[in-house]
mmCIF file of C-alpha atoms and ligand atoms in Angstrom:
data_model
loop_
_atom_site.group_PDB
_atom_site.id
_atom_site.type_symbol
_atom_site.label_atom_id
_atom_site.label_comp_id
_atom_site.label_asym_id
_atom_site.label_seq_id
_atom_site.Cartn_x
_atom_site.Cartn_y
_atom_site.Cartn_z
ATOM 1 C CA MET A 1322 156.053 66.556 92.019
ATOM 2 C CA THR A 1323 155.755 67.457 88.364
ATOM 3 C CA THR A 1324 153.784 70.586 87.783
ATOM 4 C CA LYS A 1325 152.753 72.042 84.509
ATOM 5 C CA GLN A 1326 153.848 75.144 82.665
ATOM 6 C CA PHE A 1327 152.833 76.256 79.183
ATOM 7 C CA SER A 1328 153.989 78.940 76.790
ATOM 8 C CA SER A 1329 150.736 80.891 76.731
ATOM 9 C CA SER A 1330 149.557 83.150 79.540
ATOM 10 C CA SER A 1331 145.920 82.140 79.157
ATOM 11 C CA THR A 1332 146.784 78.466 79.582
ATOM 12 C CA ASN A 1333 149.188 79.128 82.449
ATOM 13 C CA ALA A 1334 146.503 81.181 84.171
ATOM 14 C CA VAL A 1335 144.279 78.082 84.268
ATOM 15 C CA HIS A 1336 146.818 75.288 84.787
ATOM 16 C CA ALA A 1337 150.334 76.368 85.777
ATOM 17 C CA GLY A 1338 151.900 75.252 89.026
ATOM 18 C CA GLU A 1339 149.563 72.374 89.690
ATOM 19 C CA THR A 1340 149.684 68.608 89.323
ATOM 20 C CA ARG A 1341 147.096 66.927 87.134
ATOM 21 C CA GLU A 1342 146.073 64.571 89.936
ATOM 22 C CA LYS A 1343 144.539 66.329 92.886
ATOM 23 C CA TYR A 1344 143.304 65.249 96.290
ATOM 24 C CA ALA A 1345 140.175 63.025 96.009
ATOM 25 C CA ASP A 1346 140.168 63.531 92.209
ATOM 26 C CA SER A 1347 138.990 67.074 92.699
ATOM 27 C CA LEU A 1348 139.066 69.162 89.526
ATOM 28 C CA THR A 1349 139.621 72.451 91.330
ATOM 29 C CA THR A 1350 142.446 73.225 93.739
ATOM 30 C CA PRO A 1351 141.779 71.950 97.267
ATOM 31 C CA ILE A 1352 141.846 74.524 100.060
ATOM 32 C CA PHE A 1353 144.238 73.099 102.646
ATOM 33 C CA GLN A 1354 142.642 74.611 105.718
ATOM 34 C CA THR A 1355 145.281 73.535 108.193
ATOM 35 C CA SER A 1356 147.748 75.341 110.402
ATOM 36 C CA THR A 1357 150.082 72.372 110.813
ATOM 37 C CA TYR A 1358 151.203 69.153 109.100
ATOM 38 C CA THR A 1359 151.751 65.705 110.581
ATOM 39 C CA PHE A 1360 154.780 63.413 110.582
ATOM 40 C CA LYS A 1361 154.092 59.675 110.340
ATOM 41 C CA ASP A 1362 157.115 58.727 112.463
ATOM 42 C CA THR A 1363 160.567 59.837 113.503
ATOM 43 C CA ALA A 1364 162.045 58.589 110.226
ATOM 44 C CA GLU A 1365 159.843 61.083 108.441
ATOM 45 C CA ILE A 1366 160.953 63.875 110.747
ATOM 46 C CA GLU A 1367 164.567 63.064 109.960
ATOM 47 C CA ALA A 1368 163.893 62.851 106.251
ATOM 48 C CA TYR A 1369 162.605 66.421 106.527
ATOM 49 C CA THR A 1370 165.151 67.894 108.926
ATOM 50 C CA LYS A 1371 168.350 66.043 108.036
ATOM 51 C CA HIS A 1372 167.739 65.137 104.412
ATOM 52 C CA LYS A 1373 165.786 68.244 103.410
ATOM 53 C CA LYS A 1374 162.807 66.379 102.008
ATOM 54 C CA ASP A 1375 160.447 68.890 100.380
ATOM 55 C CA ARG A 1376 157.235 68.890 102.432
ATOM 56 C CA PHE A 1377 155.128 71.116 104.666
ATOM 57 C CA GLU A 1378 155.711 71.578 108.373
ATOM 58 C CA TYR A 1379 153.799 74.528 109.815
ATOM 59 C CA GLY A 1380 151.377 77.057 108.313
ATOM 60 C CA ARG A 1381 153.557 80.150 108.550
ATOM 61 C CA TYR A 1382 156.261 78.349 106.557
ATOM 62 C CA GLY A 1383 153.956 77.373 103.733
ATOM 63 C CA ASN A 1384 150.662 75.851 102.633
ATOM 64 C CA PRO A 1385 149.937 73.720 99.516
ATOM 65 C CA THR A 1386 147.186 76.041 98.228
ATOM 66 C CA GLU A 1387 149.493 79.021 98.667
ATOM 67 C CA LYS A 1388 152.330 77.133 96.923
ATOM 68 C CA ILE A 1389 150.193 76.501 93.849
ATOM 69 C CA ALA A 1390 149.231 80.174 93.674
ATOM 70 C CA GLU A 1391 152.935 81.123 93.921
ATOM 71 C CA ARG A 1392 153.943 78.775 91.116
ATOM 72 C CA ARG A 1393 151.130 80.003 88.911
ATOM 73 C CA LEU A 1394 152.126 83.631 89.448
ATOM 74 C CA ALA A 1395 155.780 82.795 88.723
ATOM 75 C CA ALA A 1396 154.726 81.220 85.395
ATOM 76 C CA LEU A 1397 152.696 84.309 84.485
ATOM 77 C CA GLU A 1398 155.508 86.752 85.275
ATOM 78 C CA ASN A 1399 158.207 84.473 83.829
ATOM 79 C CA ALA A 1400 159.981 84.467 87.195
ATOM 80 C CA GLU A 1401 162.281 81.874 88.750
ATOM 81 C CA ASP A 1402 160.499 82.143 92.060
ATOM 82 C CA CYS A 1403 157.713 83.965 93.808
ATOM 83 C CA VAL A 1404 156.510 84.650 97.335
ATOM 84 C CA LEU A 1405 152.986 85.553 98.387
ATOM 85 C CA PHE A 1406 151.956 87.899 101.180
ATOM 86 C CA ALA A 1407 148.800 88.939 102.987
ATOM 87 C CA SER A 1408 148.794 92.301 101.149
ATOM 88 C CA GLY A 1409 150.732 94.356 98.659
ATOM 89 C CA MET A 1410 152.180 96.527 101.431
ATOM 90 C CA MET A 1411 153.370 93.418 103.283
ATOM 91 C CA ALA A 1412 155.155 92.380 100.070
ATOM 92 C CA ILE A 1413 156.895 95.766 99.736
ATOM 93 C CA THR A 1414 157.877 96.206 103.376
ATOM 94 C CA THR A 1415 159.106 92.628 103.869
ATOM 95 C CA THR A 1416 161.155 92.822 100.668
ATOM 96 C CA ILE A 1417 162.764 96.102 101.699
ATOM 97 C CA PHE A 1418 163.651 94.779 105.152
ATOM 98 C CA ALA A 1419 165.081 91.615 103.613
ATOM 99 C CA ILE A 1420 167.448 93.662 101.458
ATOM 100 C CA VAL A 1421 168.603 96.517 103.707
ATOM 101 C CA GLN A 1422 170.219 96.944 107.055
ATOM 102 C CA SER A 1423 171.038 99.888 109.269
ATOM 103 C CA GLY A 1424 173.471 102.276 107.534
ATOM 104 C CA ASP A 1425 172.163 101.442 104.049
ATOM 105 C CA HIS A 1426 170.553 103.784 101.573
ATOM 106 C CA ILE A 1427 167.796 103.433 98.987
ATOM 107 C CA VAL A 1428 166.595 105.556 96.080
ATOM 108 C CA ILE A 1429 162.895 105.824 95.274
ATOM 109 C CA THR A 1430 160.967 107.898 92.731
ATOM 110 C CA ASP A 1431 158.488 110.462 94.048
ATOM 111 C CA ASP A 1432 155.487 109.175 92.078
ATOM 112 C CA CYS A 1433 154.923 106.012 94.111
ATOM 113 C CA TYR A 1434 152.069 104.590 96.140
ATOM 114 C CA LYS A 1435 151.508 106.901 99.117
ATOM 115 C CA LYS A 1436 152.082 104.244 101.785
ATOM 116 C CA THR A 1437 155.274 103.033 100.070
ATOM 117 C CA LEU A 1438 156.687 106.551 100.190
ATOM 118 C CA GLU A 1439 155.550 107.005 103.777
ATOM 119 C CA PHE A 1440 157.236 103.750 104.781
ATOM 120 C CA CYS A 1441 160.511 104.705 103.094
ATOM 121 C CA GLU A 1442 160.502 108.318 104.247
ATOM 122 C CA SER A 1443 159.322 107.917 107.833
ATOM 123 C CA TYR A 1444 159.713 104.366 109.081
ATOM 124 C CA LEU A 1445 163.000 103.298 107.463
ATOM 125 C CA LYS A 1446 164.717 106.367 108.966
ATOM 126 C CA ARG A 1447 163.973 105.006 112.453
ATOM 127 C CA PHE A 1448 166.151 102.012 111.615
ATOM 128 C CA GLY A 1449 168.977 104.160 110.286
ATOM 129 C CA ILE A 1450 168.151 103.496 106.646
ATOM 130 C CA ASP A 1451 168.439 106.584 104.501
ATOM 131 C CA CYS A 1452 166.222 107.284 101.538
ATOM 132 C CA THR A 1453 166.604 109.676 98.605
ATOM 133 C CA ILE A 1454 163.428 110.566 96.762
ATOM 134 C CA VAL A 1455 164.025 111.587 93.153
ATOM 135 C CA PRO A 1456 161.545 113.147 90.723
ATOM 136 C CA PHE A 1457 159.924 110.504 88.545
ATOM 137 C CA GLY A 1458 161.571 110.379 85.124
ATOM 138 C CA ASP A 1459 164.774 112.171 86.155
ATOM 139 C CA TYR A 1460 167.055 109.252 85.270
ATOM 140 C CA GLU A 1461 170.194 111.361 85.494
ATOM 141 C CA LEU A 1462 169.418 112.396 89.061
ATOM 142 C CA MET A 1463 168.531 108.829 89.958
ATOM 143 C CA ASP A 1464 171.902 107.759 88.596
ATOM 144 C CA ARG A 1465 173.701 110.483 90.568
ATOM 145 C CA SER A 1466 171.786 109.668 93.763
ATOM 146 C CA VAL A 1467 173.186 106.153 94.015
ATOM 147 C CA LYS A 1468 175.872 106.002 96.720
ATOM 148 C CA SER A 1469 178.270 103.296 97.858
ATOM 149 C CA ASN A 1470 175.784 102.184 100.544
ATOM 150 C CA THR A 1471 172.756 102.159 98.200
ATOM 151 C CA ARG A 1472 171.157 98.711 98.200
ATOM 152 C CA PHE A 1473 168.329 99.153 95.744
ATOM 153 C CA ILE A 1474 166.482 101.614 93.547
ATOM 154 C CA PHE A 1475 162.709 101.540 93.413
ATOM 155 C CA SER A 1476 160.028 102.807 91.093
ATOM 156 C CA GLU A 1477 156.477 102.173 90.118
ATOM 157 C CA SER A 1478 155.119 101.991 86.569
ATOM 158 C CA PRO A 1479 152.587 103.031 85.474
ATOM 159 C CA THR A 1480 151.774 105.348 88.372
ATOM 160 C CA ASN A 1481 148.665 106.705 90.008
ATOM 161 C CA PRO A 1482 146.751 108.820 88.990
ATOM 162 C CA TYR A 1483 148.608 110.215 85.953
ATOM 163 C CA LEU A 1484 149.757 106.865 84.571
ATOM 164 C CA ASN A 1485 153.362 108.011 84.240
ATOM 165 C CA VAL A 1486 155.539 105.301 82.730
ATOM 166 C CA PHE A 1487 159.089 104.534 83.873
ATOM 167 C CA ASP A 1488 161.661 103.574 81.223
ATOM 168 C CA LEU A 1489 162.611 100.002 82.161
ATOM 169 C CA GLU A 1490 165.703 99.981 79.977
ATOM 170 C CA LYS A 1491 167.125 103.109 81.609
ATOM 171 C CA PHE A 1492 166.185 101.731 85.017
ATOM 172 C CA ARG A 1493 168.047 98.475 84.344
ATOM 173 C CA GLU A 1494 171.111 100.339 83.075
ATOM 174 C CA ILE A 1495 171.343 102.474 86.239
ATOM 175 C CA GLY A 1496 171.032 99.329 88.360
ATOM 176 C CA LYS A 1497 173.680 97.505 86.351
ATOM 177 C CA LYS A 1498 176.110 100.419 86.337
ATOM 178 C CA HIS A 1499 176.103 100.631 90.142
ATOM 179 C CA ASP A 1500 175.425 96.972 90.844
ATOM 180 C CA VAL A 1501 172.313 97.731 92.894
ATOM 181 C CA ILE A 1502 169.027 95.850 92.895
ATOM 182 C CA THR A 1503 166.267 97.274 90.707
ATOM 183 C CA PHE A 1504 162.826 96.803 92.250
ATOM 184 C CA ILE A 1505 159.564 97.790 90.569
ATOM 185 C CA ASP A 1506 155.914 97.969 91.576
ATOM 186 C CA SER A 1507 154.178 96.722 88.408
ATOM 187 C CA THR A 1508 150.651 96.523 89.862
ATOM 188 C CA PHE A 1509 149.059 98.851 87.292
ATOM 189 C CA ALA A 1510 150.599 97.013 84.333
ATOM 190 C CA THR A 1511 150.273 93.304 85.229
ATOM 191 C CA PRO A 1512 152.312 90.713 83.288
ATOM 192 C CA VAL A 1513 149.727 90.841 80.494
ATOM 193 C CA ASN A 1514 150.980 94.327 79.644
ATOM 194 C CA GLN A 1515 154.549 94.422 80.961
ATOM 195 C CA ARG A 1516 157.110 91.882 82.140
ATOM 196 C CA PRO A 1517 159.872 93.827 83.902
ATOM 197 C CA LEU A 1518 161.964 90.686 84.593
ATOM 198 C CA ASP A 1519 162.241 90.107 80.829
ATOM 199 C CA TRP A 1520 163.721 93.621 80.649
ATOM 200 C CA GLY A 1521 166.386 92.716 83.200
ATOM 201 C CA ILE A 1522 164.766 94.242 86.285
ATOM 202 C CA ASP A 1523 165.683 92.258 89.437
ATOM 203 C CA LEU A 1524 162.488 92.262 91.493
ATOM 204 C CA VAL A 1525 158.853 92.853 90.654
ATOM 205 C CA MET A 1526 156.001 93.308 93.095
ATOM 206 C CA HIS A 1527 152.247 93.467 92.661
ATOM 207 C CA SER A 1528 149.321 94.214 94.863
ATOM 208 C CA ALA A 1529 147.517 90.978 93.914
ATOM 209 C CA THR A 1530 144.469 92.628 95.482
ATOM 210 C CA LYS A 1531 144.007 94.395 92.146
ATOM 211 C CA TYR A 1532 144.100 92.650 88.738
ATOM 212 C CA PHE A 1533 145.374 89.218 89.788
ATOM 213 C CA ALA A 1534 142.538 88.497 92.216
ATOM 214 C CA GLY A 1535 140.322 90.738 90.131
ATOM 215 C CA HIS A 1536 137.068 90.613 92.085
ATOM 216 C CA ASN A 1537 137.555 93.249 94.787
ATOM 217 C CA ASP A 1538 137.164 90.563 97.453
ATOM 218 C CA ILE A 1539 140.638 89.795 98.871
ATOM 219 C CA LEU A 1540 143.915 91.441 99.821
ATOM 220 C CA ALA A 1541 147.159 89.847 98.679
ATOM 221 C CA GLY A 1542 150.643 90.789 97.541
ATOM 222 C CA VAL A 1543 153.424 89.131 95.613
ATOM 223 C CA VAL A 1544 157.133 89.562 94.899
ATOM 224 C CA LEU A 1545 158.848 87.810 92.008
ATOM 225 C CA GLY A 1546 162.394 87.408 90.762
ATOM 226 C CA ARG A 1547 165.551 85.308 90.925
ATOM 227 C CA SER A 1548 165.543 82.404 93.393
ATOM 228 C CA ASP A 1549 168.482 83.714 95.444
ATOM 229 C CA LEU A 1550 166.713 87.022 96.112
ATOM 230 C CA ILE A 1551 163.313 85.445 96.685
ATOM 231 C CA SER A 1552 164.631 82.903 99.184
ATOM 232 C CA LYS A 1553 166.161 85.745 101.233
ATOM 233 C CA ILE A 1554 162.785 87.486 101.229
ATOM 234 C CA ARG A 1555 160.955 84.253 102.044
ATOM 235 C CA ASN A 1556 163.162 83.651 105.072
ATOM 236 C CA LEU A 1557 162.323 87.021 106.581
ATOM 237 C CA HIS A 1558 158.664 86.512 105.607
ATOM 238 C CA LYS A 1559 158.614 83.397 107.808
ATOM 239 C CA ALA A 1560 159.753 85.544 110.738
ATOM 240 C CA LEU A 1561 157.601 88.614 110.114
ATOM 241 C CA GLY A 1562 154.642 86.352 109.484
ATOM 242 C CA GLY A 1563 152.430 88.325 107.083
ATOM 243 C CA VAL A 1564 151.312 85.174 105.302
ATOM 244 C CA ILE A 1565 148.263 84.681 103.117
ATOM 245 C CA ASP A 1566 145.719 82.109 104.337
ATOM 246 C CA ALA A 1567 144.540 79.128 102.283
ATOM 247 C CA ASN A 1568 141.065 80.502 101.531
ATOM 248 C CA CYS A 1569 142.564 83.705 100.263
ATOM 249 C CA ALA A 1570 145.101 81.793 98.169
ATOM 250 C CA TYR A 1571 142.246 79.786 96.668
ATOM 251 C CA LEU A 1572 140.332 82.943 95.716
ATOM 252 C CA LEU A 1573 143.501 84.263 94.126
ATOM 253 C CA ILE A 1574 143.907 81.026 92.120
ATOM 254 C CA ARG A 1575 140.291 81.307 91.048
ATOM 255 C CA GLY A 1576 140.720 84.935 90.039
ATOM 256 C CA LEU A 1577 143.880 84.133 88.082
ATOM 257 C CA LYS A 1578 142.033 81.782 85.743
ATOM 258 C CA THR A 1579 140.273 84.707 84.071
ATOM 259 C CA PHE A 1580 143.037 87.239 84.690
ATOM 260 C CA PRO A 1581 144.452 87.417 81.123
ATOM 261 C CA LEU A 1582 140.917 87.559 79.643
ATOM 262 C CA ARG A 1583 139.902 90.329 82.017
ATOM 263 C CA VAL A 1584 142.984 92.466 81.461
ATOM 264 C CA LYS A 1585 142.757 92.177 77.674
ATOM 265 C CA LYS A 1586 139.114 93.288 77.849
ATOM 266 C CA GLN A 1587 140.046 96.113 80.265
ATOM 267 C CA ASN A 1588 142.822 97.255 77.895
ATOM 268 C CA GLU A 1589 140.395 97.503 74.990
ATOM 269 C CA SER A 1590 137.607 99.102 76.956
ATOM 270 C CA THR A 1591 139.838 101.658 78.650
ATOM 271 C CA LEU A 1592 141.449 102.771 75.393
ATOM 272 C CA GLU A 1593 137.983 103.269 73.899
ATOM 273 C CA ILE A 1594 136.828 105.221 76.975
ATOM 274 C CA ALA A 1595 140.024 107.306 76.882
ATOM 275 C CA HIS A 1596 139.267 108.282 73.264
ATOM 276 C CA TYR A 1597 135.665 109.068 74.208
ATOM 277 C CA LEU A 1598 136.824 111.299 77.071
ATOM 278 C CA GLU A 1599 139.446 113.020 74.931
ATOM 279 C CA GLY A 1600 136.748 113.974 72.433
ATOM 280 C CA HIS A 1601 134.370 115.313 75.095
ATOM 281 C CA ALA A 1602 133.778 119.075 75.297
ATOM 282 C CA LYS A 1603 133.526 119.021 79.110
ATOM 283 C CA VAL A 1604 136.893 117.248 79.536
ATOM 284 C CA LYS A 1605 140.048 119.332 79.854
ATOM 285 C CA LYS A 1606 142.645 116.586 79.789
ATOM 286 C CA VAL A 1607 142.862 112.788 79.664
ATOM 287 C CA TYR A 1608 145.739 110.691 81.029
ATOM 288 C CA TYR A 1609 146.180 107.249 79.482
ATOM 289 C CA PRO A 1610 149.582 105.844 78.447
ATOM 290 C CA PHE A 1611 148.299 104.488 75.124
ATOM 291 C CA LEU A 1612 146.898 107.872 74.018
ATOM 292 C CA GLU A 1613 149.288 109.745 71.746
ATOM 293 C CA SER A 1614 148.716 112.836 73.884
ATOM 294 C CA HIS A 1615 150.248 111.142 76.956
ATOM 295 C CA ARG A 1616 153.706 112.456 77.878
ATOM 296 C CA HIS A 1617 155.072 108.900 78.054
ATOM 297 C CA TYR A 1618 153.298 107.434 75.007
ATOM 298 C CA ASP A 1619 156.560 106.405 73.335
ATOM 299 C CA ILE A 1620 158.005 104.679 76.399
ATOM 300 C CA ALA A 1621 154.651 103.037 77.118
ATOM 301 C CA THR A 1622 154.121 101.616 73.649
ATOM 302 C CA GLY A 1623 157.770 100.552 73.523
ATOM 303 C CA GLN A 1624 157.643 98.407 76.662
ATOM 304 C CA MET A 1625 153.952 97.591 77.214
ATOM 305 C CA GLN A 1626 151.474 95.407 75.355
ATOM 306 C CA GLY A 1627 148.467 97.451 76.452
ATOM 307 C CA GLY A 1628 147.692 100.585 78.424
ATOM 308 C CA GLY A 1629 145.869 98.856 81.290
ATOM 309 C CA GLY A 1630 142.522 99.453 82.937
ATOM 310 C CA VAL A 1631 142.991 102.867 84.536
ATOM 311 C CA VAL A 1632 142.320 106.233 82.900
ATOM 312 C CA SER A 1633 142.357 109.613 84.641
ATOM 313 C CA PHE A 1634 140.721 112.810 83.450
ATOM 314 C CA ASP A 1635 140.280 116.417 84.408
ATOM 315 C CA ILE A 1636 136.915 118.041 83.744
ATOM 316 C CA GLU A 1637 135.901 121.680 83.211
ATOM 317 C CA GLY A 1638 134.551 123.440 86.289
ATOM 318 C CA ASP A 1639 135.350 123.434 90.008
ATOM 319 C CA LEU A 1640 134.996 121.239 93.100
ATOM 320 C CA GLU A 1641 131.204 121.690 93.091
ATOM 321 C CA THR A 1642 131.031 120.569 89.451
ATOM 322 C CA SER A 1643 133.094 117.514 90.366
ATOM 323 C CA LYS A 1644 130.756 116.576 93.204
ATOM 324 C CA ARG A 1645 127.698 116.899 90.944
ATOM 325 C CA PHE A 1646 129.409 114.821 88.272
ATOM 326 C CA ILE A 1647 130.377 111.955 90.553
ATOM 327 C CA ASP A 1648 127.028 111.950 92.384
ATOM 328 C CA ALA A 1649 125.186 111.583 89.073
ATOM 329 C CA LEU A 1650 126.852 108.272 88.213
ATOM 330 C CA GLU A 1651 124.503 105.310 88.511
ATOM 331 C CA MET A 1652 126.308 102.134 87.488
ATOM 332 C CA MET A 1653 129.901 102.587 88.579
ATOM 333 C CA TYR A 1654 130.735 102.792 92.249
ATOM 334 C CA ILE A 1655 132.624 105.519 94.057
ATOM 335 C CA ALA A 1656 135.447 103.549 95.677
ATOM 336 C CA PRO A 1657 139.220 103.319 95.867
ATOM 337 C CA SER A 1658 141.114 100.376 94.359
ATOM 338 C CA LEU A 1659 141.300 99.093 90.796
ATOM 339 C CA GLY A 1660 141.688 95.998 88.697
ATOM 340 C CA GLY A 1661 138.426 94.326 89.650
ATOM 341 C CA VAL A 1662 135.404 93.382 87.570
ATOM 342 C CA GLU A 1663 133.363 96.397 88.743
ATOM 343 C CA THR A 1664 134.106 99.846 87.337
ATOM 344 C CA LEU A 1665 135.161 102.188 90.139
ATOM 345 C CA ILE A 1666 135.706 105.914 90.159
ATOM 346 C CA THR A 1667 137.673 108.001 92.637
ATOM 347 C CA HIS A 1668 138.096 111.687 93.168
ATOM 348 C CA PRO A 1669 141.691 111.879 94.483
ATOM 349 C CA ALA A 1670 141.240 115.376 95.999
ATOM 350 C CA LEU A 1671 138.382 114.160 98.217
ATOM 351 C CA VAL A 1672 139.808 110.714 99.012
ATOM 352 C CA SER A 1673 143.565 110.041 98.954
ATOM 353 C CA TYR A 1674 144.536 113.701 99.354
ATOM 354 C CA TYR A 1675 141.682 114.959 101.571
ATOM 355 C CA ASP A 1676 144.140 115.910 104.344
ATOM 356 C CA TYR A 1677 146.372 118.048 102.073
ATOM 357 C CA THR A 1678 145.915 121.783 101.661
ATOM 358 C CA ARG A 1679 144.598 122.879 98.275
ATOM 359 C CA GLU A 1680 147.986 124.502 97.532
ATOM 360 C CA ARG A 1681 149.910 121.305 98.291
ATOM 361 C CA ARG A 1682 147.478 119.237 96.218
ATOM 362 C CA TYR A 1683 147.868 121.582 93.253
ATOM 363 C CA GLU A 1684 151.656 121.382 93.595
ATOM 364 C CA LEU A 1685 151.285 117.637 93.211
ATOM 365 C CA GLY A 1686 148.913 118.152 90.316
ATOM 366 C CA ILE A 1687 145.872 116.814 92.168
ATOM 367 C CA THR A 1688 143.229 119.292 91.017
ATOM 368 C CA ASP A 1689 139.659 119.657 92.291
ATOM 369 C CA THR A 1690 138.359 118.352 88.971
ATOM 370 C CA LEU A 1691 140.509 115.238 88.550
ATOM 371 C CA PHE A 1692 138.996 111.740 88.436
ATOM 372 C CA ARG A 1693 140.500 108.302 88.247
ATOM 373 C CA LEU A 1694 138.441 105.679 86.517
ATOM 374 C CA ALA A 1695 139.296 102.009 87.155
ATOM 375 C CA VAL A 1696 137.525 100.230 84.350
ATOM 376 C CA GLY A 1697 135.848 96.889 85.065
ATOM 377 C CA ILE A 1698 134.595 94.250 82.672
ATOM 378 C CA GLU A 1699 131.122 95.619 81.988
ATOM 379 C CA GLU A 1700 130.140 96.389 78.393
ATOM 380 C CA THR A 1701 132.152 99.430 77.287
ATOM 381 C CA GLU A 1702 129.082 101.242 75.982
ATOM 382 C CA ASP A 1703 127.360 100.901 79.359
ATOM 383 C CA ILE A 1704 130.336 102.516 81.093
ATOM 384 C CA ILE A 1705 130.336 105.335 78.542
ATOM 385 C CA ALA A 1706 126.544 105.751 78.912
ATOM 386 C CA ASP A 1707 126.983 106.161 82.673
ATOM 387 C CA LEU A 1708 129.649 108.827 82.128
ATOM 388 C CA GLU A 1709 127.493 110.524 79.483
ATOM 389 C CA LYS A 1710 124.600 110.868 81.938
ATOM 390 C CA ALA A 1711 126.930 112.380 84.553
ATOM 391 C CA PHE A 1712 128.343 114.848 81.999
ATOM 392 C CA ALA A 1713 124.800 115.859 81.077
ATOM 393 C CA SER A 1714 124.186 116.788 84.722
ATOM 394 C CA ILE A 1715 126.966 119.407 84.856
HETATM 395 C C1 PLP B 954 147.089 98.899 96.094
HETATM 396 C C2 PLP B 954 148.492 99.162 95.781
HETATM 397 C C3 PLP B 954 149.515 98.832 96.668
HETATM 398 C C4 PLP B 954 149.243 98.251 98.053
HETATM 399 O O1 PLP B 954 148.677 96.989 97.952
HETATM 400 P P1 PLP B 954 147.693 96.379 99.091
HETATM 401 O O2 PLP B 954 147.318 95.055 98.519
HETATM 402 O O3 PLP B 954 146.531 97.339 99.205
HETATM 403 O O4 PLP B 954 148.477 96.313 100.335
HETATM 404 C C5 PLP B 954 150.816 99.073 96.283
HETATM 405 N N1 PLP B 954 151.105 99.616 95.090
HETATM 406 C C6 PLP B 954 150.147 99.948 94.196
HETATM 407 C C7 PLP B 954 150.537 100.528 92.901
HETATM 408 C C8 PLP B 954 148.814 99.731 94.519
HETATM 409 O O5 PLP B 954 147.864 100.074 93.637
#
């Protein structure tokens, strides 16, 4: 089967990974809603089993709609191969289990997705897999933390909610020096803004729930990299079984068509909003990697094409001020998640860190007046007008 691949992301987002001729001359990708696949006769079974003919057998081992989504994502990330999962967490956990075994060790930075850290800290220990958590950005300590039984080093970039950026070149060098796998969660960046594989990183994962799907309507996850690593992960995936279904894969394919357009718009809008916030008298601090005031501005602009669609900011006042501010918003929704077409705002202290004591939250830098804004694709001035109204109410 000859599938197409082009040099531009926008074109790949619409066409990559698919044949020109589709079932029943359909223009769009058919949804193969089937759990199993038929064999015409015993010769066909043998062609598949003995002679390794490339075809589908059973739903957990693959589906044509899913396959097209995987090839399209691989083209966008410039990866040899790609495997899709039912969620971002399924992608992370399956990948980790495919790489490590009892007695192994991993190194992870402390500024990672909460559930990723929880999985590494609590669950891996039960299987005799040790984990060292190093402060984000302490490359020297990361380097020193690698032991003879270390299998991989993991980081996220940019991170939530302060949009810290990890130096991909330093990350690659540590991995190369010790011959360990470098694995990065690039969800916040997307391949429009950052292509870690081009920087020599071994494995990239995304919560495709966010920018790739882009419409806040599905959960999906993806891991990309060299074929030898991906086939190891795919084999375990077939046993663990956290596969994406055909309808979901279709919605992902549909979302991907506008993915580069959306992210470019979100880059522009978010930078403009970040400048607006930085100039606001009621704002104490703004966190956006493409603002010169950001602690990682140089690393960000050196390895990223755009700052992405998330900006965080700390306002003047206290918890009560924060509640009044967020309750006064009319267009954007109060909701977790990011990367979709709708602008969403979260108050980390009341949502993701509600069960922490105030002291612990402040140690982590999660203040009572911190907000994370996940910018959608609405007109920038309408988003700013919504914020302006909320500022007027405090
Ligand atoms: C959302 C998210 C995840 C988890 O992905 P799910 O699709 O929700 O399972 C992992 N990492 C980052 C950075 C995320 O934003």
